């Protein structure tokens, strides 16, 4: 009989399991729309059997999608093991909007699906195929627990499922490769392996110290300085705002699409990076939104958590999270848009030259051996304080159009989960010349989410008018509330 197999979750991956509660589901998600015709039967209905067969034929490229959680005894640290009862029919689901399904109805269905937690007893993902969307479209909502994927890994997942060229109608789909689940370790075997691993770690460190003492000590000093910088920054707490209240289990989801050419015009005119343009737009939107709520923005320190990719090229297709973090002050007090952009550039330049990224990586690595209990205490501490007001994550996607079984993807709006006392999160994804915004909000804390989306549009138009003064700013479309 073959030997058992499993993979230990990193401390960073495990942290998303610890953060999760009934009110804070920790899955990331995307809401994508496609041309419907290539995915239909001759009678007009969606060909679910073909979609199921295609997804199953690609699962060998995504082994984590057939793995579930198990736990090391006493320590209670999670590991990935093969799910011997895996059934794709549980994970790929089919539903429909009442025809013709409007954009507003689609957003509300997305919000309901995204409010539901994933079952930890099964592989932590779901795919919802939604037909009946107006404009001859079909929608696919994909949910994945954050413990198994980050933004860059999500782009790799798209590459596994989609193609850059449209396939021929009814092109043959390869038969799924035979899958035999590997034996699952017993609790006793998991505990024994964990004890041996912990005993070997100090010996490995001692060996490095004896072989390269000066290099090891220099790295320790540099690491200590980086950690000190991160901890010092954490003592500067964000202001309490109406967006930062205890949240419930229900969500609102809204979205927006922008043309990359217009954003590049802004970047070329004002300088800096595209991400700095995005954060400048968010700064202006937060200022407008809070002012509409009669909040004195001159008294607010508004901070955003910006994930930073630290994935090495050789680990590009590896699942899990490989990110560090910047915490950036948004200049919401500044009324002048040019000054806001200039201040934002200074803040991000400081983050680039600081040791925030290295410091957060070291802290994450340190928690690998402190146990789940210490990680849980750190999580509780974060819940009681307010180190940042909002998460803003921007993931670059492939530059070419994407296709699923010959159907072109028309849009893909991402979703980032909400943490305790974080009523709103912003995620962005770029593809084929467009930037897709996704806004995830607590149902009660942000009942006026559509006003924040309109504030994003207004902030963008203000910047675009400055970048192209002789050109009429892009008119805002009338939007319906999500």
mmCIF file of N, CA and C in Angstrom, residues 34-41 45 136-138 169 405-407:
data_model
loop_
_atom_site.group_PDB
_atom_site.id
_atom_site.type_symbol
_atom_site.label_atom_id
_atom_site.label_comp_id
_atom_site.label_asym_id
_atom_site.label_seq_id
_atom_site.Cartn_x
_atom_site.Cartn_y
_atom_site.Cartn_z
ATOM 1 N N UNK A 34 -20.140 35.906 -19.626
ATOM 2 C CA UNK A 34 -19.658 35.339 -20.880
ATOM 3 C C UNK A 34 -20.731 35.480 -21.958
ATOM 4 N N UNK A 35 -20.299 35.401 -23.195
ATOM 5 C CA UNK A 35 -21.244 35.215 -24.290
ATOM 6 C C UNK A 35 -21.965 33.887 -24.049
ATOM 7 N N UNK A 36 -23.267 33.892 -24.130
ATOM 8 C CA UNK A 36 -24.014 32.692 -23.775
ATOM 9 C C UNK A 36 -24.103 31.674 -24.910
ATOM 10 N N UNK A 37 -24.158 32.130 -26.159
ATOM 11 C CA UNK A 37 -24.460 31.233 -27.281
ATOM 12 C C UNK A 37 -23.530 30.020 -27.366
ATOM 13 N N UNK A 38 -22.198 30.167 -27.254
ATOM 14 C CA UNK A 38 -21.337 28.977 -27.376
ATOM 15 C C UNK A 38 -21.531 27.957 -26.254
ATOM 16 N N UNK A 39 -22.191 28.332 -25.172
ATOM 17 C CA UNK A 39 -22.356 27.428 -24.031
ATOM 18 C C UNK A 39 -23.765 26.858 -23.944
ATOM 19 N N UNK A 40 -24.551 27.024 -25.021
ATOM 20 C CA UNK A 40 -25.938 26.575 -24.997
ATOM 21 C C UNK A 40 -26.158 25.294 -25.800
ATOM 22 N N UNK A 41 -27.232 24.582 -25.403
ATOM 23 C CA UNK A 41 -27.773 23.504 -26.213
ATOM 24 C C UNK A 41 -28.459 24.097 -27.446
ATOM 25 N N UNK A 45 -31.010 26.186 -23.797
ATOM 26 C CA UNK A 45 -30.572 26.086 -22.412
ATOM 27 C C UNK A 45 -29.069 25.906 -22.302
ATOM 28 N N UNK A 136 -28.016 38.361 -23.772
ATOM 29 C CA UNK A 136 -27.477 37.100 -24.281
ATOM 30 C C UNK A 136 -26.178 36.727 -23.572
ATOM 31 N N UNK A 137 -26.230 36.822 -22.230
ATOM 32 C CA UNK A 137 -25.041 36.532 -21.425
ATOM 33 C C UNK A 137 -25.316 35.391 -20.449
ATOM 34 N N UNK A 138 -24.222 34.803 -19.991
ATOM 35 C CA UNK A 138 -24.236 33.793 -18.942
ATOM 36 C C UNK A 138 -23.211 34.215 -17.895
ATOM 37 N N UNK A 169 -16.801 25.485 -32.142
ATOM 38 C CA UNK A 169 -18.068 25.059 -31.547
ATOM 39 C C UNK A 169 -18.103 23.532 -31.456
ATOM 40 N N UNK A 405 -14.647 27.402 -23.349
ATOM 41 C CA UNK A 405 -15.353 26.571 -24.322
ATOM 42 C C UNK A 405 -15.863 27.398 -25.505
ATOM 43 N N UNK A 406 -15.056 28.323 -25.969
ATOM 44 C CA UNK A 406 -15.418 29.145 -27.116
ATOM 45 C C UNK A 406 -16.194 30.392 -26.788
ATOM 46 N N UNK A 407 -16.648 30.545 -25.544
ATOM 47 C CA UNK A 407 -17.411 31.729 -25.140
ATOM 48 C C UNK A 407 -16.462 32.786 -24.590
#
